[in-house]
Amino acid sequence: MKFLQRAVACICLASQVVLGQGYFLERIKHQGLAPFNPGGAGYNVFINVKRFGAKGDGVTDDTVAINAAIRQGARCVAGPANNGGCASSTTSPAIVYFPAGTYIISSPIIPYYMTNLHGDPSNLAVIKASPNFKGAALVDADPYDSEVQDYGSTNVFYRQVRNLIIDTTSIPANQGATGLHWPTAQATSLQNVVFKMAEGAASQHTGVFIENGSGGFMTDLVFYGGKTGMTVGSQQFTTRNLTFFNSQTAIFQIWDWSWTYMGLSINNCGIGLDLSTGGSQNQAVGSVVVIDSHISNTPIAFKHARTADSSPKTGGSLVLENVLLTNVAVAVQQPTAQLDGNQLITSFVSGHAYDSKGPAILPNPTRPYNRPGSLLHGAGNYYTRSKPQYDTVPTLQFVSVRDAGAKGDAVTDDSAVLQSVIDSATAAGKIVFFDNGMYKVTKTIKIPAGAKIVGEAYPVILASGAFFQNMQAPVPVVQVGAAGESGHVEWSDMVISSQGPCAGAILIQWNLSSPPNAPSGMWDVHTRIGGFAGSQLSITDCPVDAPQPQQKCIAAFQSMEITPSASGLYMENVWLWSADHDIEEVKNRQITVYSGRGLSISSTVGNIWLIGTSVEHHVFYQYQLTNTQNIFMGFIQTESPYYQPVSFAPTPFTTIAEQNDPDFGVYCKDKDVTCNEAWGARIVNSKNIMIYGAGFYQFFNNYRTKCTEHSGNGVYSANCQTQIFGIDTGGPTPTSGSSVYVYALNTVGVVSMIEFQGNSIAKQEDNTNGYAETIIMFST
Ligand SMILES: *[C@@H]1O[C@H](CO)[C@@H](O)[C@H](O)[C@H]1NC(C)=O
Ligand SMILES: *[C@@H]1O[C@H](CO)[C@@H](O)[C@H](O)[C@H]1NC(C)=O
Ligand SMILES: CC(=O)N[C@H]1CO[C@H](CO)[C@@H](O)[C@@H]1O
């Protein structure tokens, strides 16, 4: 430290490069590996666009240089499949880096599959259209070929855009222009991006355009001008801290099943959020939740098409909680009613309400949920924290795992090296930098209190071997904190996986206790179980038509466990995925890989935030909360395994009482066969569980979607699964006393939407929406 300070003092006028100052991600030695890249060694994970001749001088047309940088090496190229296009792949991750500067482009930048576009957080690079720009969007993350997206939007995983300004202002205002075309699915994120568009009534510009997909997460975006800041439609999304100035319409919602907006700030716009698409007889928007937001100087805050007799009957379901309006004429404009502006909306709810007995009349006026104080900032908003980018931390403060000797080749056992570098870097107060690579481990990696760990692109920790085989005595792959340990951990941009069978592996076990006012955090850290190169759980290993269950495809005991001694954990954009298909396979064909449990939380103290999380295809449950309290969850999304119920849950696992496993044998006795399927969320003996948006889906029975076929609005009965969301139910013994508060509960393919203490209290056919079913408000 002393040396550094002296050095700064004496050569402060010399080049900063000498000191290694500036954004570490730009300066640090780049030696990330992609061991299964088809091009072999020499593949560059980190690519600085200036190395490929981009000038960033505000004059030169950099389009060709930037796209050449993205194309370097063997990438998963966008294009029609019959013309060499690639559907998806994990073998060519890339960070395409833009040093500060203004990059002029005349046609779209096309980030191929698994490309992260990054700039410097403290000095954002500008991507600016030339006046003669031609193309669908400045950044087109999923181009069309003959009206077909190059990458199927619900299978676009693992990509980010951060720290950029995307500027369409040179394109004439009356000409259509889009900043970012972003149809995506899970494990994708936008962070700290500014959109500059032509302003005024003539503007035809849009900042972000999403027409479909299964997102996703975005935060810290700022929009200036435009016809719309965002024009968006997707199955579900979680967004935070979006700020709009001077847009005709800040957000135009094309469609959704559900969308959770936290922290909107809309200023000087014409309309804040327009969710009236399709009109009141054909509403395209399923449900929307808006909380902790401020709208000012905007004539109409929310434009809504829902009425007493609109269609579909739960279409346009809406919750506003803690939304401040200043100088707004109309708060919620509806065809037959409107609510005055200039107020703090503590609670506005439109849609079907339920209580623990069944359908309920919405109280008038509605009251906001009683928020647990430990989950809030001072101001009464829910606590939030963006992914740390360490932009003010000198590069010398980072320790590379490859420099420490880890191989990251998916073959060498890196356990000892990883443990030693995590321990020594943490003891020295340094940050552990995981160069991209696949780090095989054969025993538990322990992350101590005080650790800060950040990945380059998506490095993978791969559990393997004898240590992880016993499904009666599971052990963690990554363990954060020992029992009783308290402190603080920050962890971002990483994937935890298994290689071959690991029936006894808990991929992440969280034991650390952190205070509620300084929680630990996990951002863009995911589990991925099977279905990728190096997993040995591919389409050739685990095809669906093999005799089931195949022991060699029992790939994990559990994705993630937050144990009784843990507390104070903030999780943002976390996707826990047991693979339903092989990402490397040209047609993304399905596979059968078994993972027992999704995310369990049994923290006695609680104080856990789940912002934009999803958990899919685990055998017993996706989310399970037992004996816990004070949890914020929004939006949470699940899918049940596609092979169920042909193998009844919990096949191939056994029910373990100490794990609080649900007991299908008892619960499903004398019930329909489709009872024997994973819970989307099961909550037992838990208090203050605050759910701000949920989607629990089962599209399949034994890999066929016949069970979700339905005639649309009106008569509807899709039985892929009899129940999926349970409170104080599903165990060997009855429980009671949970307190659960839910907004925007959406299900697909599920007969009973809520099971409470053993009874079904909400039926699918009473709550039909466009494709899903929706209950806007339910509390116990
Ligand atoms: C998304 O929309 C495009 C264009 O309509 C269509 O080709 C594609 O199939 C859609 N994808 C999904 C997953 O809905
Ligand atoms: C929201 O995002 C902007 C832009 O990144 C940032 O300056 C601001 O601090 C963020 N606000 C909150 C409350 O996180
Ligand atoms: C290292 C350690 O103490 N791990 C504990 C984490 O929490 C689980 C569940 O309580 C314990 O079983 C582990 O021993």
GROMACS .gro file of C-alpha atoms in nm, residues 252-254 271 273-285 302-306 316 333 335:
model
   25
  252PHE     CA    1  -4.436  -0.024  -2.396
  253GLN     CA    2  -4.521  -0.374  -2.276
  254ILE     CA    3  -4.596  -0.585  -2.585
  271ILE     CA    4  -4.694   0.767  -2.067
  273LEU     CA    5  -4.588   0.212  -1.856
  274ASP     CA    6  -4.837   0.112  -2.125
  275LEU     CA    7  -4.979  -0.233  -2.057
  276SER     CA    8  -5.296  -0.190  -2.264
  277THR     CA    9  -5.171  -0.385  -2.567
  278GLY     CA   10  -5.454  -0.565  -2.744
  279GLY     CA   11  -5.724  -0.354  -2.578
  280SER     CA   12  -5.962  -0.472  -2.308
  281GLN     CA   13  -6.107  -0.762  -2.508
  282ASN     CA   14  -5.774  -0.909  -2.612
  283GLN     CA   15  -5.520  -0.813  -2.350
  284ALA     CA   16  -5.170  -0.935  -2.435
  285VAL     CA   17  -5.011  -0.848  -2.103
  302PHE     CA   18  -4.995   0.358  -1.619
  303LYS     CA   19  -5.216   0.286  -1.918
  304HIS     CA   20  -5.430  -0.017  -1.848
  305ALA     CA   21  -5.695  -0.202  -2.051
  306ARG     CA   22  -5.837  -0.420  -1.775
  316GLY     CA   23  -5.368  -0.706  -1.731
  333GLN     CA   24  -5.587   0.505  -1.693
  335PRO     CA   25  -6.114   0.232  -2.024
   0.00000   0.00000   0.00000
